XYZ file of C-alpha atoms in Angstrom:
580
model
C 1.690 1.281 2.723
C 0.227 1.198 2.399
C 0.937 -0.576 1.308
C -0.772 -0.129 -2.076
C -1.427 -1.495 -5.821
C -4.866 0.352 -6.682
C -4.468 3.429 -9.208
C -5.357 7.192 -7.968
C -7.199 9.511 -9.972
C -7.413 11.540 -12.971
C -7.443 15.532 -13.185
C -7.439 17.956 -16.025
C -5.412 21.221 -15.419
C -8.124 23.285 -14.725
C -9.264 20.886 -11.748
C -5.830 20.737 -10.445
C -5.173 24.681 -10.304
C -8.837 24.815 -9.204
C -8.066 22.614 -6.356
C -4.800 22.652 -5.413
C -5.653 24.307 -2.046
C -8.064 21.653 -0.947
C -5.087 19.279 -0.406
C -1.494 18.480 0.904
C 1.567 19.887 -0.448
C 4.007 17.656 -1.872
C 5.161 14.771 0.304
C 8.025 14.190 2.385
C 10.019 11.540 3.980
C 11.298 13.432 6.943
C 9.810 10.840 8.968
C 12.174 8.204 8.061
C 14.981 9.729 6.619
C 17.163 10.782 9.100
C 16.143 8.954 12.546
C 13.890 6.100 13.625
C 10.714 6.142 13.835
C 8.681 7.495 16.662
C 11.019 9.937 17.212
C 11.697 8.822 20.705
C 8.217 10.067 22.408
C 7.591 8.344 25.340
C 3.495 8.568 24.978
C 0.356 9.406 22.159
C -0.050 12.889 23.170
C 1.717 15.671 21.987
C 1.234 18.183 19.014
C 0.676 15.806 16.736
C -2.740 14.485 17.885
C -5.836 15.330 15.851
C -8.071 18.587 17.243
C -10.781 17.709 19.767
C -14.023 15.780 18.641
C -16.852 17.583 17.897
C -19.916 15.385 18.741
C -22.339 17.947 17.115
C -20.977 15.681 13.836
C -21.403 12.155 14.473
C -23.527 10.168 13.543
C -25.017 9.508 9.896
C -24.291 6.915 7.530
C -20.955 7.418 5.177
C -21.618 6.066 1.693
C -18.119 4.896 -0.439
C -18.589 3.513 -3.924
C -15.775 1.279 -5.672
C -16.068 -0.528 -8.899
C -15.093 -3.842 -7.131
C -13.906 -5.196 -3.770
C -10.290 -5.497 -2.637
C -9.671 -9.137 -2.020
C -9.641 -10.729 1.054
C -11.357 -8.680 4.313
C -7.945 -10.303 6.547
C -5.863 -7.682 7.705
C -3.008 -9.711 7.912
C -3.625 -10.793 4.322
C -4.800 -7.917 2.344
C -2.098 -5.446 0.667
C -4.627 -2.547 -0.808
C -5.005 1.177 -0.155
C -8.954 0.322 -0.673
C -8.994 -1.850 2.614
C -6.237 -0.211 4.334
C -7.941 2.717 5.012
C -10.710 1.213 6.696
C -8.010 -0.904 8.858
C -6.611 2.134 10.288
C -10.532 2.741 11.727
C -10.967 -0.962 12.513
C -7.712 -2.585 13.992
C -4.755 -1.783 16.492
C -1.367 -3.046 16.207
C 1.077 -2.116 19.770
C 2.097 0.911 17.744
C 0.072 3.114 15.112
C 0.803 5.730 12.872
C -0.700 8.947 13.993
C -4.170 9.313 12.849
C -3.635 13.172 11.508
C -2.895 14.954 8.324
C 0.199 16.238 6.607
C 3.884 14.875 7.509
C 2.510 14.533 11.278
C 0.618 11.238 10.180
C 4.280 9.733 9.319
C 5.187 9.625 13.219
C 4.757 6.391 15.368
C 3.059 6.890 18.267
C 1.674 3.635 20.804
C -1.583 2.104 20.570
C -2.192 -0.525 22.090
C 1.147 -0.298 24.071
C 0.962 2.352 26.924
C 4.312 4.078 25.786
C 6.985 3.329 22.571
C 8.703 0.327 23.540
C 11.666 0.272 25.877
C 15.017 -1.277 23.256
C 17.598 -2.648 25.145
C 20.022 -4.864 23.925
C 21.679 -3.134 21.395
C 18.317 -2.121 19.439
C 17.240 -6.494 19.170
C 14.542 -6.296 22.442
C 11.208 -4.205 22.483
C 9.468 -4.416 25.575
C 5.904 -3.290 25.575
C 3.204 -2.656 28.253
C -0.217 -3.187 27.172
C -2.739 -0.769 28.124
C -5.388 -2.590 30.051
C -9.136 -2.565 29.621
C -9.391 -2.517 25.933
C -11.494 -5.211 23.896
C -12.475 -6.444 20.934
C -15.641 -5.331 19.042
C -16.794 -8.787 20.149
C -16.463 -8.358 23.955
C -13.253 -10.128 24.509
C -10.613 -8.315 26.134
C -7.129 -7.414 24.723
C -4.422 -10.184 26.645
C -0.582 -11.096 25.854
C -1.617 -14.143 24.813
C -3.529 -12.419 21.566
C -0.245 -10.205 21.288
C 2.138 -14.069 20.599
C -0.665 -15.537 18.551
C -1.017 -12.635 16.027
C 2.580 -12.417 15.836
C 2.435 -16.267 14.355
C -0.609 -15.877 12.629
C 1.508 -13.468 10.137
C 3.341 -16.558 8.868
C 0.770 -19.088 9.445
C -1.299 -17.188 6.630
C 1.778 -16.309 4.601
C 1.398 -12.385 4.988
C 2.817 -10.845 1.863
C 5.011 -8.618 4.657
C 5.849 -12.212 6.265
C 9.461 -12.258 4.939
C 9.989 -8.786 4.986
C 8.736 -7.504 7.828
C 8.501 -9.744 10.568
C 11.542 -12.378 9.634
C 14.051 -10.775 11.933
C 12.056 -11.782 15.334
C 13.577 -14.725 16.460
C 12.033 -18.170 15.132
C 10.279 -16.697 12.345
C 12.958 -18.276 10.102
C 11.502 -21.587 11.340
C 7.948 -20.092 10.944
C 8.479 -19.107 6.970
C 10.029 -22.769 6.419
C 6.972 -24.352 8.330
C 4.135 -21.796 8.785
C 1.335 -23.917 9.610
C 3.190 -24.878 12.936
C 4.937 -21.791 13.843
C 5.945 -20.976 17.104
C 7.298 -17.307 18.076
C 7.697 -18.279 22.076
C 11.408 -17.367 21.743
C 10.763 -14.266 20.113
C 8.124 -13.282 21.393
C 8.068 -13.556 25.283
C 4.413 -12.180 27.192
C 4.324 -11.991 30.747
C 0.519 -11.803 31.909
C 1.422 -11.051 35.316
C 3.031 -7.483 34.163
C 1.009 -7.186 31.275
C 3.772 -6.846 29.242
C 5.293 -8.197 25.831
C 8.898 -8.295 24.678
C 10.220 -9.164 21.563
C 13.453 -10.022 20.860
C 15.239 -9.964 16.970
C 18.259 -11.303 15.879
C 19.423 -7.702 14.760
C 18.711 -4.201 15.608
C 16.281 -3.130 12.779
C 15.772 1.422 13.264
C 12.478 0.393 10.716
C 10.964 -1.949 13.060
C 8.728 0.358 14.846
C 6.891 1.356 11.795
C 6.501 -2.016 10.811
C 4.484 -2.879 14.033
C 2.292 0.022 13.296
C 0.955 -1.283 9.549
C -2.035 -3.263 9.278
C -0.242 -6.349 8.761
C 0.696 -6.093 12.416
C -3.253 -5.824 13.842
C -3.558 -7.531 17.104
C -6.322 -10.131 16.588
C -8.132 -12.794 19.295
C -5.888 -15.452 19.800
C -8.303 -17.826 18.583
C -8.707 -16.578 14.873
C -8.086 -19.252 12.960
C -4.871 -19.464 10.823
C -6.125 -19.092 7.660
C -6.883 -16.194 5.088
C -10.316 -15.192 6.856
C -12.166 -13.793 2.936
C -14.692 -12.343 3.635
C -15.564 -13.733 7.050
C -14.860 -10.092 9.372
C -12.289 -10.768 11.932
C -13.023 -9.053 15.095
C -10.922 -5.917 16.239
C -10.154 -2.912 18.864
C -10.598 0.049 16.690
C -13.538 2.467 16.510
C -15.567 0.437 14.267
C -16.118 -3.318 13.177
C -16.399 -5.216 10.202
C -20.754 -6.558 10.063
C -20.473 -7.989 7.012
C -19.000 -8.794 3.580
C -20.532 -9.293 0.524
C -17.489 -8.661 -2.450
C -20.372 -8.883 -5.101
C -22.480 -6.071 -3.121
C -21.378 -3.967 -0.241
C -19.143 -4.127 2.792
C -20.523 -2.611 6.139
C -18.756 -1.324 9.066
C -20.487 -0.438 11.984
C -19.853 1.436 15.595
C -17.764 -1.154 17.575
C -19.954 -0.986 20.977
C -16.754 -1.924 23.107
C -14.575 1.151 21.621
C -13.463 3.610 24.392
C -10.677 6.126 23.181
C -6.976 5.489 25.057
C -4.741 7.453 22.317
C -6.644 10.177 20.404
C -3.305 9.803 18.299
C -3.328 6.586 17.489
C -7.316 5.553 17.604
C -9.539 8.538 17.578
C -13.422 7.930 17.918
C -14.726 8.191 14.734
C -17.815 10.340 13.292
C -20.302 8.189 11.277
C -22.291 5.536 12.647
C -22.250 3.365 9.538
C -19.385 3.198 6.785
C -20.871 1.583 3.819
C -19.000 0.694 0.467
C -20.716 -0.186 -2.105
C -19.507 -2.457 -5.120
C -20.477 -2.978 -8.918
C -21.141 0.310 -10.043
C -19.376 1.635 -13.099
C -16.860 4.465 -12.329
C -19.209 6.841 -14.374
C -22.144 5.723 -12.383
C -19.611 6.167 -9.268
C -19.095 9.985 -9.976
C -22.657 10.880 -10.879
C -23.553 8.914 -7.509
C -21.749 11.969 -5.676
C -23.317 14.515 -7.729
C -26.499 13.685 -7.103
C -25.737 13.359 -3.172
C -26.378 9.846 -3.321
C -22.591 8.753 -2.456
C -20.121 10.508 -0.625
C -16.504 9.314 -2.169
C -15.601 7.576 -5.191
C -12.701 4.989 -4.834
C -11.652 4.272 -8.292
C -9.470 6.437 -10.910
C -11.487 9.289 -12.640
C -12.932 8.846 -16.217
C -11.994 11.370 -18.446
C -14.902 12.549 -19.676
C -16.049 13.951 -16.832
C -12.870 15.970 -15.889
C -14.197 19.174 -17.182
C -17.252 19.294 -14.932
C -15.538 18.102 -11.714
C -13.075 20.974 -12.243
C -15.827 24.037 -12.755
C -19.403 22.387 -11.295
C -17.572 20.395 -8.263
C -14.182 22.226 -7.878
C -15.165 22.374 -4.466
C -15.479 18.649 -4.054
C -12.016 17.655 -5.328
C -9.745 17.280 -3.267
C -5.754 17.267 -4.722
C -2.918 15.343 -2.958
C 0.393 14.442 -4.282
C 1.926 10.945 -3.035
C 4.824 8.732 -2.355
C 4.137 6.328 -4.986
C 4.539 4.784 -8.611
C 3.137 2.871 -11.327
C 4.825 0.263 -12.938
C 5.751 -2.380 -15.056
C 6.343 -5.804 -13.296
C 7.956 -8.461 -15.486
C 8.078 -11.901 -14.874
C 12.272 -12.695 -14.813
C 11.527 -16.269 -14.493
C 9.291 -17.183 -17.690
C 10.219 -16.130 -21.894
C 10.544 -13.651 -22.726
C 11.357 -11.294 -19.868
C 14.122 -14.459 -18.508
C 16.072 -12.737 -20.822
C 17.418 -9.146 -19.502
C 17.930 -7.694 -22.706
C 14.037 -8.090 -23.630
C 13.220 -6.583 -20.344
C 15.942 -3.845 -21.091
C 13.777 -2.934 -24.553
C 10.503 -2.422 -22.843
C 12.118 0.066 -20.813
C 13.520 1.781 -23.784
C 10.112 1.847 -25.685
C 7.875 2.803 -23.472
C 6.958 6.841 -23.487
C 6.454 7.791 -20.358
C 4.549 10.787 -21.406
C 2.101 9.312 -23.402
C 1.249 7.120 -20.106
C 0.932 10.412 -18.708
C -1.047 11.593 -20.225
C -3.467 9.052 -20.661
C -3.485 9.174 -16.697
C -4.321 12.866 -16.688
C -1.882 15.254 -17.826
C 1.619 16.595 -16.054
C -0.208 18.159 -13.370
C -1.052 14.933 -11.743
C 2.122 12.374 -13.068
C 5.115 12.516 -13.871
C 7.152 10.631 -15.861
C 9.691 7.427 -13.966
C 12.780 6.167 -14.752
C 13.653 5.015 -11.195
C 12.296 2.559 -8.859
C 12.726 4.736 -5.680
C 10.044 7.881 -6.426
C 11.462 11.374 -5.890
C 11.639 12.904 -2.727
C 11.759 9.330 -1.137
C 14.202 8.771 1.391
C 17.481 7.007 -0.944
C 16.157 8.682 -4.409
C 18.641 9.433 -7.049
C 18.265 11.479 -9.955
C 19.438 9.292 -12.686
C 17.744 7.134 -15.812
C 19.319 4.417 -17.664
C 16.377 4.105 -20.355
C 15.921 7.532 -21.857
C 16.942 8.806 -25.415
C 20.207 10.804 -25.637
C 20.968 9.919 -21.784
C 20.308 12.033 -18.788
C 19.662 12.304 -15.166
C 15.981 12.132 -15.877
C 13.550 10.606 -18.742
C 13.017 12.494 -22.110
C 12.047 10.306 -24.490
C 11.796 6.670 -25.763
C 14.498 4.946 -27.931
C 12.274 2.498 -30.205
C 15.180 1.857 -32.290
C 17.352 0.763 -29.588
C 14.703 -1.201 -28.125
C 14.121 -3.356 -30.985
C 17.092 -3.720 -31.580
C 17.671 -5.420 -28.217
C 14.458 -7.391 -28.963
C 16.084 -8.843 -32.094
C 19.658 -9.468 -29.878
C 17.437 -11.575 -27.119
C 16.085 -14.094 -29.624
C 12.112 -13.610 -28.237
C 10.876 -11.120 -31.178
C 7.596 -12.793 -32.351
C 6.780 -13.978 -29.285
C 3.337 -13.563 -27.863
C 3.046 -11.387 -24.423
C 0.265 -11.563 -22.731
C -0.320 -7.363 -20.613
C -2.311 -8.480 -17.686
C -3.927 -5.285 -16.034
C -6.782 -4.446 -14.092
C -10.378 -3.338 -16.316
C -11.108 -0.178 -15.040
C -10.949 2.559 -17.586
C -7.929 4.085 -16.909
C -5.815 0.832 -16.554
C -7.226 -0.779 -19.658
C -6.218 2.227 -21.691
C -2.724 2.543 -20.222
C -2.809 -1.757 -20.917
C -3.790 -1.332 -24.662
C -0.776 1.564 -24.715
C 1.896 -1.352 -23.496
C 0.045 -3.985 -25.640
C 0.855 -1.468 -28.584
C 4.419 -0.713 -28.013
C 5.674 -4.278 -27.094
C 4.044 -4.920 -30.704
C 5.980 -2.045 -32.304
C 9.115 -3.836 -31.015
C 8.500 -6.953 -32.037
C 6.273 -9.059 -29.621
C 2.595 -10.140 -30.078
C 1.017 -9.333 -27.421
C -2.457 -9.578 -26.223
C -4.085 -7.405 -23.640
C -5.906 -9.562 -20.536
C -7.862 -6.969 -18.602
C -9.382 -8.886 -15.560
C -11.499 -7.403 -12.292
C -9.528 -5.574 -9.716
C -10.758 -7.717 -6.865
C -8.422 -10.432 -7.939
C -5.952 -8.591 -10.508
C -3.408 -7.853 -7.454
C -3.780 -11.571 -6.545
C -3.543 -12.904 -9.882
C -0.492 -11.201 -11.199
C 1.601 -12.521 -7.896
C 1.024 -15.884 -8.234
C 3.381 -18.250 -10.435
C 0.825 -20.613 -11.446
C -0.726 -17.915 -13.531
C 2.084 -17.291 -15.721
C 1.421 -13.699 -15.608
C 4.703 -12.497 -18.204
C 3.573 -8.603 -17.618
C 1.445 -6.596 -15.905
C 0.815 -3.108 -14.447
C 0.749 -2.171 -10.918
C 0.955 0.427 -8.815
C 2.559 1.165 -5.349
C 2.019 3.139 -2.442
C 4.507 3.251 0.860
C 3.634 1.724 3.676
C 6.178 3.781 5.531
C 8.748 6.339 4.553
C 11.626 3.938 3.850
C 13.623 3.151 0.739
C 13.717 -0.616 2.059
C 9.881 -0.400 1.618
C 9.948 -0.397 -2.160
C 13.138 -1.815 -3.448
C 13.190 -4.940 0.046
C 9.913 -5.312 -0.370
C 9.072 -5.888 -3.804
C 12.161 -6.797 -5.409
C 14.344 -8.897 -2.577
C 14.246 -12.859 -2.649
C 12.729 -13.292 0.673
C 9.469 -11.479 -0.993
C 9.356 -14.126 -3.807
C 7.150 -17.177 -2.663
C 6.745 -19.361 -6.001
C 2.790 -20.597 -6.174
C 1.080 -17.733 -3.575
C -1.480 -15.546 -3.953
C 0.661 -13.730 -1.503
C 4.113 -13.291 -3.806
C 4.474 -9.416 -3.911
C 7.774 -9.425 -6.043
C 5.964 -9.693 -8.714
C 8.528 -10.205 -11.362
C 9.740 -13.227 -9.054
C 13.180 -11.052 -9.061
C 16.104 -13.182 -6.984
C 19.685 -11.352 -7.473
C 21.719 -12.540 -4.707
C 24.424 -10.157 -5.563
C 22.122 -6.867 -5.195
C 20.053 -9.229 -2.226
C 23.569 -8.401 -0.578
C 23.757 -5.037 -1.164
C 19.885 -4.705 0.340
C 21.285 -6.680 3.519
C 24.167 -4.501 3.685
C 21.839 -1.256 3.177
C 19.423 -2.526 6.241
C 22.403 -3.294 8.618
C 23.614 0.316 7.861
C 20.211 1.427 9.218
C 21.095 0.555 12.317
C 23.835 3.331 12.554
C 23.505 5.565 9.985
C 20.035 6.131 8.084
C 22.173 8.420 6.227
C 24.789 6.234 4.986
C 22.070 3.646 4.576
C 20.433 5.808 2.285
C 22.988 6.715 -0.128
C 23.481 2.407 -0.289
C 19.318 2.417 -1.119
C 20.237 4.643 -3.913
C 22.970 2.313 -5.250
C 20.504 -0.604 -5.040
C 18.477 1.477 -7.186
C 20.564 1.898 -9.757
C 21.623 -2.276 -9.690
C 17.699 -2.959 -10.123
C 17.203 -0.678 -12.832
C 20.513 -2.342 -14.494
C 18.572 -5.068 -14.405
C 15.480 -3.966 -15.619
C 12.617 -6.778 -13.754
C 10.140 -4.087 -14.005
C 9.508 -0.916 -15.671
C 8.910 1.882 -13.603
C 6.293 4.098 -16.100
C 4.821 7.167 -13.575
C 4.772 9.022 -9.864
C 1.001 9.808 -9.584
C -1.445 12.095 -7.316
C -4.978 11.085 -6.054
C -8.042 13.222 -6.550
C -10.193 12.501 -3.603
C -14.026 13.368 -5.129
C -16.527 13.942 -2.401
C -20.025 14.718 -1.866
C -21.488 18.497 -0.919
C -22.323 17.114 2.272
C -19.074 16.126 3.054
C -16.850 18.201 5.408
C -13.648 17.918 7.729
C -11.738 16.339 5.055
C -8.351 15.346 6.146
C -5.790 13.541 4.185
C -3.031 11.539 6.326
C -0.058 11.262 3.781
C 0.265 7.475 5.242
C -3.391 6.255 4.878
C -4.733 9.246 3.013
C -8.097 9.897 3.259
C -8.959 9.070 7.109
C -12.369 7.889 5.921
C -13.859 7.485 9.671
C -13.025 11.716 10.360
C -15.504 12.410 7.976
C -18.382 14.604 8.775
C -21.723 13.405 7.121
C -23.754 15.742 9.379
């Protein structure tokens, strides 16, 4: 998922042993490694629902603080952890991921679909029966007809996920070539009478099941216009509803007084009767907010100089998770100096990894990267191309070698410009890049700019963004969803906000060997694996980006807080929270 470009959180050791308990173990891909998704269940009960609903602990008003807002409020727009985990409370796609913690939340259960799809055809038709009954937080019920029009609102707004996702239902090659008129009638066929909805692709994609259960897939009213919404709430299904959006103050979600519970898997009724997130706070303010009981969660990464009391005062409060994710490096293939491999080859070599570690918080909660695909991920391979004295894994930098290749590509003098988001901990790992592309022979000039628009920014072509920092987070447990999604040409779209290959990275050579691992999918998720991991390896040959750390999040809570529970797809389920 998620999906996901906004940093976790810092921890000193002492926090981390201290806390260790309160969260997860270390994450797995089981989910997606070895079979389809959904794992052939038939309906959204089963073991892997949450426990019952207690409704001596509803009610209350949940208070989130974040530095900034996340962009645009339109599910179908919006790539952020920070929104995505209010989506999961707030819209339905036909399938969902289970709303639970631990390797549970991985499975694909239905939602607003009575049962997983029947696939016929060879794996290329999903047919769906909608549950019926269910509406929208603004009275309208759930038909087919919203089902179709959803479908082609994904291209008509350019989804990031458009060309990724979504491009093997029939017509949406037409739709990404003209979105404004797209028409999915072919693809996607609803019959009112039945209540039913089948869609047809032109190949048999095993992934396709998780990809209807991601925000990006939200059912919507039929008549939402087909435009990014901003900050104008779009009505949904789920538990609660968008009231209003204000990115220079607060957003407010309220009690969505058409919600009944069908799938306590997929949509569980949620506990607070408000969820409020406030904005423009620093991240020290943030933290001190919780202290002092006046917020319950802060969003943003964890300043360092308030480790030490979070880990002894509040040990209680923290709450340790590792993830399936990574920061890195994006940069720009198509614009000097980074056109020229070699120069992107040398930031690889220069940058220590453990010195970014560190400045994120220590071993305990990062680890250094030198692959795209983060361990444990479905297709990971142990190997590193950029590391001093060679290895399977990173050791150390190679400044020497690195300048040299600087010197060999022709660009050393020229000025870079780092462009990364200006929250604490990004700015400092920013001025750390800024310093070693100028020990290897660049000028370069640090641009730290708000993270409502930094994700944005750095995606679209007209900005001229030549490197950056970024961060990842799966949406679902597949290789495809790192190396397809954010390195293959279909995810490059020159002049959009929207672009989420950032370094605008078009091999058609290793484009092939993507296709090729996909197709595989469809027989063999091993086999298709092992052909992730050699994509892997072509990428990092390459060198568009530099991958630079696998993180963990620190989830810091209030006293009042209780019935934490952290789904390893949308981690924190923010609407299970017990402020009462």
């Amino acid at each position: 998922m998620k999906h996901y470009t906004i940093a976790a959180a810092l921890a000193s050791v002492a926090l981390l042993s201290a806390t260790a308990a309160c969260g997860s173990g270390g994450s797995t891909a089981s989910g997606g490694s070895s079979s389809a998704p959904g794992g052939g269940q038939s309906s959204s009960s089963g073991s892997s629902a949450p426990a019952g609903y207690d409704p001596a602990h509803a009610g209350g008003t949940l208070h989130l603080v974040a530095n900034a807002a996340a962009g645009s409020l339109d599910p179908q727009v919006n790539y952020t952890l920070q929104y995505w985990q209010l989506y999961q409370a707030s819209y339905d796609g036909l399938l969902a991921f289970t709303k639970t913690a631990g390797d549970a939340s991985f499975t694909v259960v239905p939602d607003l679909a009575t049962a997983m799809p029947t696939v016929s055809d060879g794996g290329k038709t999903y047919t769906f029966q909608l549950h019926s009954g269910i509406k929208f937080s603004n009275g309208q019920p759930v038909t087919t007809k919203d089902v179709v029009a959803s479908f082609e609102r994904i291209f008509k707004v350019s989804s990031p996920t458009a060309g990724t996702f979504y491009v093997g239902i029939v017509g949406a090659t037409a739709c990404l070539a003209k979105p404004a008129t797209c028409d999915l009638s072919k693809g996607i066929v609803a019959d009112d009478a039945a209540n039913t909805v089948t869609i047809h692709l032109t190949a048999a994609d095993p992934e396709f099941p998780y990809k209807l259960a991601v925000p990006h897939a939200s059912i919507l009213p039929a008549d939402t216009p087909g435009k990014d919404m901003g900050t104008t709430p779009i009505p949904g299904t789920g538990a609660y509803y968008f009231a209003s959006d204000d990115p220079n103050r607060q957003l407010t979600m309220k009690r969505n007084p058409y919600f009944k519970v069908w799938s306590v898997a997929a949509e569980p009724q949620g506990y607070p009767d408000e969820i409020i997130q406030t904005f423009g706070l620093t991240v020290e303010d943030e933290v001190t907010a919780v202290e002092n009981g006046q917020a319950d969660w802060v969003y943003d990464p964890l300043p360092a100089d308030r480790l030490g009391e979070i880990g002894t005062k509040y040990e209680s409060q923290a709450h340790v998770n590792t993830l399936t994710a990574m920061f890195y490096a994006p940069m720009n293939v198509n614009i000097a100096p980074f056109n020229n491999p070699k120069a992107r080859q040398a930031v690889n070599w220069a940058i220590d990894r453990s010195a970014m570690v560190k400045i994120y918080g220590g071993t305990n909660l990062a680890a250094p990267a030198c692959t795209f695909l983060p361990p444990d991920f479905p297709g990971h391979v142990d190997f590193c191309d950029y590391t001093a004295g060679g290895g399977a894994t990173w050791t150390a930098p190679d400044l020497a070698k690195a300048k040299q290749l600087v010197q060999e590509s022709g660009t050393a003098g020229q000025t870079v410009g780092v462009v990364v988001q200006s929250d604490d901990v990004n700015k400092q790992l920013g001025e750390y890049l800024q310093s070693v592309l100028n020990q290897i022979g660049y000028k370069a000039v640090l641009k730290p700019i708000s993270p409502n628009i930094q994700f944005t920014y750095i995606q679209n072509t007209k900005n001229k963004v030549q490197i950056s920092i970024s961060s990842w987070y799966q949406d679902y447990p597949a290789a495809s969803d790192f190396l397809h999604v954010l390195l293959s040409c279909a995810s490059f779209h020159p002049g959009s906000d929207t672009s989420i290959n950032i370094s605008g990275f078009c091999d058609k050579p290793i484009d092939t060997q993507m296709d090729a691992a996909l197709t595989s999918e469809q027989t063999s998720m091993t086999q298709a694996n092992t052909m992730w991991g050699q994509v892997d390896k072509a990428v990092m040959a390459q060198a568009p980006t530099a991958p630079l750390f696998t993180p963990k999040l620190i989830d810091f809570t209030s006293s009042r807080i209780k019935h934490y529970e952290f789904s390893k797809q949308f981690y924190m389920l923010v609407d299970q929270l017990w402020v009462k």
